[in-house]
CSV table of C-alpha atoms in Angstrom, one decimal:
chain,number,residue,atom,x,y,z
A,1,MET,CA,-18.1,12.7,60.5
A,2,PRO,CA,-21.2,11.5,58.6
A,3,TRP,CA,-20.6,9.4,55.5
A,4,SER,CA,-21.0,11.1,52.1
A,5,PRO,CA,-20.1,9.9,48.6
A,6,ALA,CA,-17.8,13.0,48.2
A,7,TRP,CA,-15.8,12.0,51.2
A,8,ARG,CA,-14.6,8.7,49.5
A,9,HIS,CA,-12.6,10.6,46.8
A,10,CYS,CA,-9.2,12.0,47.5
A,11,GLY,CA,-9.9,14.8,45.0
A,12,PRO,CA,-12.4,16.0,42.6
A,13,VAL,CA,-13.6,13.6,39.9
A,14,PRO,CA,-12.5,14.9,36.5
A,15,ALA,CA,-15.4,16.1,34.4
A,16,ALA,CA,-14.2,14.3,31.3
A,17,ARG,CA,-14.1,10.9,33.1
A,18,SER,CA,-17.6,11.2,34.5
A,19,ALA,CA,-19.1,12.5,31.3
A,20,THR,CA,-17.7,9.7,29.1
A,21,PRO,CA,-20.5,7.1,28.3
A,22,PRO,CA,-19.7,3.5,29.4
A,23,ALA,CA,-19.8,2.2,25.8
A,24,SER,CA,-17.0,4.5,24.6
A,25,ARG,CA,-14.8,3.4,27.5
A,26,CYS,CA,-15.1,-0.2,26.5
A,27,ALA,CA,-11.9,-0.7,24.6
A,28,SER,CA,-10.7,-4.2,24.1
A,29,TRP,CA,-7.1,-5.2,24.6
A,30,ASP,CA,-6.2,-4.6,20.9
A,31,GLY,CA,-7.4,-1.0,21.1
A,32,ALA,CA,-10.6,-1.5,19.1
A,33,GLN,CA,-13.9,-0.3,20.4
A,34,CYS,CA,-16.6,-2.8,21.3
A,35,SER,CA,-20.2,-2.7,22.1
A,36,PRO,CA,-21.3,-3.0,25.8
A,37,GLY,CA,-22.3,-6.6,25.3
A,38,GLY,CA,-19.4,-7.6,23.0
A,39,GLN,CA,-16.5,-7.7,25.4
A,40,PRO,CA,-17.2,-11.0,27.1
A,41,GLY,CA,-17.1,-12.7,23.7
A,42,ARG,CA,-13.7,-11.2,23.0
A,43,LEU,CA,-12.4,-12.3,26.4
A,44,ASP,CA,-13.5,-15.8,25.7
A,45,GLU,CA,-11.4,-15.7,22.5
A,46,LEU,CA,-8.4,-14.6,24.5
A,47,ILE,CA,-8.8,-17.0,27.5
A,48,ALA,CA,-9.4,-20.3,25.7
A,49,PRO,CA,-6.1,-20.5,23.8
A,50,ILE,CA,-4.1,-19.6,26.9
A,51,VAL,CA,-5.8,-22.2,29.0
A,52,SER,CA,-5.5,-24.9,26.3
A,53,GLU,CA,-1.8,-24.1,26.0
A,54,HIS,CA,-1.1,-24.4,29.7
A,55,ALA,CA,-3.5,-27.3,30.7
A,56,PRO,CA,-5.2,-28.9,27.8
A,57,SER,CA,-6.2,-32.0,29.8
A,58,LEU,CA,-8.0,-29.8,32.3
A,59,LEU,CA,-10.5,-28.7,29.6
A,60,ALA,CA,-11.2,-32.3,28.8
A,61,LEU,CA,-12.7,-32.9,32.3
A,62,TYR,CA,-16.5,-32.8,32.5
A,63,GLY,CA,-17.9,-29.5,33.6
A,64,ILE,CA,-14.8,-27.4,33.2
A,65,GLY,CA,-14.8,-24.6,30.6
A,66,PRO,CA,-12.1,-22.0,29.9
A,67,HIS,CA,-13.2,-19.6,32.6
A,68,THR,CA,-13.3,-22.2,35.3
A,69,ALA,CA,-10.0,-23.7,34.2
A,70,ALA,CA,-8.5,-20.2,34.2
A,71,LEU,CA,-9.6,-19.6,37.8
A,72,LEU,CA,-8.0,-23.0,38.8
A,73,LEU,CA,-4.8,-22.2,37.0
A,74,ILE,CA,-4.5,-18.8,38.6
A,75,ALA,CA,-5.0,-20.4,42.0
A,76,ALA,CA,-2.2,-22.9,41.3
A,77,GLY,CA,0.1,-20.0,40.4
A,78,ASP,CA,3.1,-19.8,38.3
A,79,HIS,CA,4.8,-22.7,40.1
A,80,PRO,CA,2.3,-25.5,40.5
A,81,GLU,CA,5.3,-27.6,41.8
A,82,ARG,CA,4.8,-25.9,45.2
A,83,LEU,CA,1.6,-27.9,45.5
A,84,ARG,CA,3.2,-31.1,46.9
A,85,SER,CA,0.0,-33.1,47.1
A,86,GLU,CA,-3.7,-33.0,46.3
A,87,ALA,CA,-4.3,-32.3,50.0
A,88,THR,CA,-2.3,-29.0,49.8
A,89,TRP,CA,-4.3,-28.2,46.6
A,90,ALA,CA,-7.5,-28.9,48.5
A,91,HIS,CA,-6.4,-26.6,51.3
A,92,LEU,CA,-5.5,-23.9,48.9
A,93,CYS,CA,-9.0,-24.2,47.2
A,94,ALA,CA,-10.7,-24.2,50.6
A,95,ALA,CA,-12.1,-27.6,49.9
A,96,ALA,CA,-10.4,-29.6,52.6
A,97,PRO,CA,-12.7,-30.9,55.2
A,98,ILE,CA,-12.4,-29.7,58.8
A,99,PRO,CA,-14.0,-31.8,61.6
A,100,ALA,CA,-17.0,-29.9,63.0
A,101,SER,CA,-18.5,-32.7,65.2
A,102,SER,CA,-20.5,-32.3,68.3
A,103,GLY,CA,-20.6,-35.0,70.9
A,104,LYS,CA,-23.5,-36.9,69.1
A,105,VAL,CA,-22.9,-36.2,65.4
A,106,THR,CA,-19.7,-36.8,63.4
A,107,ARG,CA,-19.5,-34.4,60.5
A,108,HIS,CA,-17.1,-32.1,58.6
A,109,ARG,CA,-17.3,-28.6,57.1
A,110,LEU,CA,-15.3,-26.8,54.5
A,111,ASN,CA,-12.2,-24.8,55.3
A,112,PRO,CA,-13.3,-21.1,55.4
A,113,GLY,CA,-9.8,-20.0,54.3
A,114,GLY,CA,-8.0,-20.4,51.0
A,115,ASP,CA,-8.6,-19.0,47.6
A,116,ARG,CA,-12.3,-18.0,47.3
A,117,GLN,CA,-12.1,-17.8,43.5
A,118,ALA,CA,-10.8,-21.4,43.2
A,119,ASN,CA,-13.5,-22.5,45.7
A,120,HIS,CA,-16.1,-20.9,43.5
A,121,ALA,CA,-14.7,-22.6,40.4
A,122,LEU,CA,-15.0,-26.0,42.2
A,123,TRP,CA,-18.5,-25.1,43.2
A,124,ARG,CA,-19.4,-24.3,39.5
A,125,ILE,CA,-18.0,-27.7,38.4
A,126,VAL,CA,-19.9,-29.5,41.1
A,127,ILE,CA,-23.2,-27.8,40.3
A,128,THR,CA,-22.8,-28.5,36.6
A,129,ARG,CA,-22.0,-32.2,37.3
A,130,MET,CA,-24.9,-32.5,39.7
A,131,SER,CA,-27.3,-31.3,37.0
A,132,SER,CA,-26.1,-33.3,34.0
A,133,HIS,CA,-23.3,-35.8,34.8
A,134,PRO,CA,-24.9,-39.3,35.3
A,135,PRO,CA,-22.2,-40.7,37.7
A,136,THR,CA,-22.5,-37.6,39.9
A,137,ARG,CA,-26.3,-37.8,39.9
A,138,VAL,CA,-26.1,-41.4,41.1
A,139,TYR,CA,-23.6,-40.4,43.8
A,140,VAL,CA,-26.0,-37.6,44.9
A,141,GLU,CA,-28.9,-39.9,45.1
A,142,ARG,CA,-26.9,-42.5,47.1
A,143,ARG,CA,-25.6,-39.9,49.6
A,144,SER,CA,-29.1,-38.4,50.0
A,145,LYS,CA,-30.5,-41.8,50.9
A,146,GLU,CA,-27.7,-42.0,53.5
A,147,GLY,CA,-29.0,-38.9,55.1
A,148,LEU,CA,-26.6,-36.2,54.0
A,149,SER,CA,-27.9,-32.8,53.2
A,150,LYS,CA,-27.3,-31.1,49.9
A,151,LYS,CA,-24.7,-28.8,51.4
A,152,GLU,CA,-22.7,-31.8,52.8
A,153,ILE,CA,-22.9,-33.6,49.4
A,154,ILE,CA,-21.6,-30.5,47.7
A,155,ARG,CA,-18.7,-30.4,50.2
A,156,CYS,CA,-17.8,-34.0,49.4
A,157,LEU,CA,-18.0,-33.4,45.7
A,158,LYS,CA,-15.8,-30.3,45.9
A,159,ARG,CA,-13.2,-32.4,47.6
A,160,TYR,CA,-13.5,-35.1,44.9
A,161,VAL,CA,-13.3,-32.5,42.1
A,162,ALA,CA,-10.2,-31.0,43.7
A,163,ARG,CA,-8.6,-34.4,43.9
A,164,GLU,CA,-9.5,-35.0,40.2
A,165,VAL,CA,-8.3,-31.6,39.0
A,166,TYR,CA,-4.9,-31.7,40.8
A,167,PRO,CA,-2.9,-33.9,38.3
A,168,HIS,CA,-4.1,-31.7,35.4
A,169,LEU,CA,-2.7,-28.5,36.7
A,170,ARG,CA,0.9,-29.1,35.6
A,171,ARG,CA,1.9,-28.2,32.1
A,172,ALA,CA,2.6,-31.2,30.0
A,173,ASP,CA,6.3,-31.1,29.1
């Protein structure tokens, strides 16, 4: 059977749903209408207090904003106690190194499994730090002189950031 857009739907699309302009469907959580560009600002207002309540020390780390912290907290789940060590956290974030060596070269690669959103959050932190964090820039220069590629340096920095973030995931009691 050839593919057609109509085949994807189980039934007819209601006319009222398809005729509704996107701006009028953009209702925020409190029921008020918002402009097409206004919703991200409202979500920022909602995310920041929740993240600061659960992990205020996480927001104090360099390169971590409310959205990135929220992704990391979501990956840790409701029970961060289940993460027994920073190594289990790194595996969950897909930032644990896996040997990928040939007979002549010893190297590692990142774990392809794990939570992709948490991995992306680590990547965002690393890219931010590589562009504007002086200690990270010094590290990148040193590792580049040692012959590592940018991809390998990012892998190393992701693991370092996962190690740094791990103690801040638990709620301060």
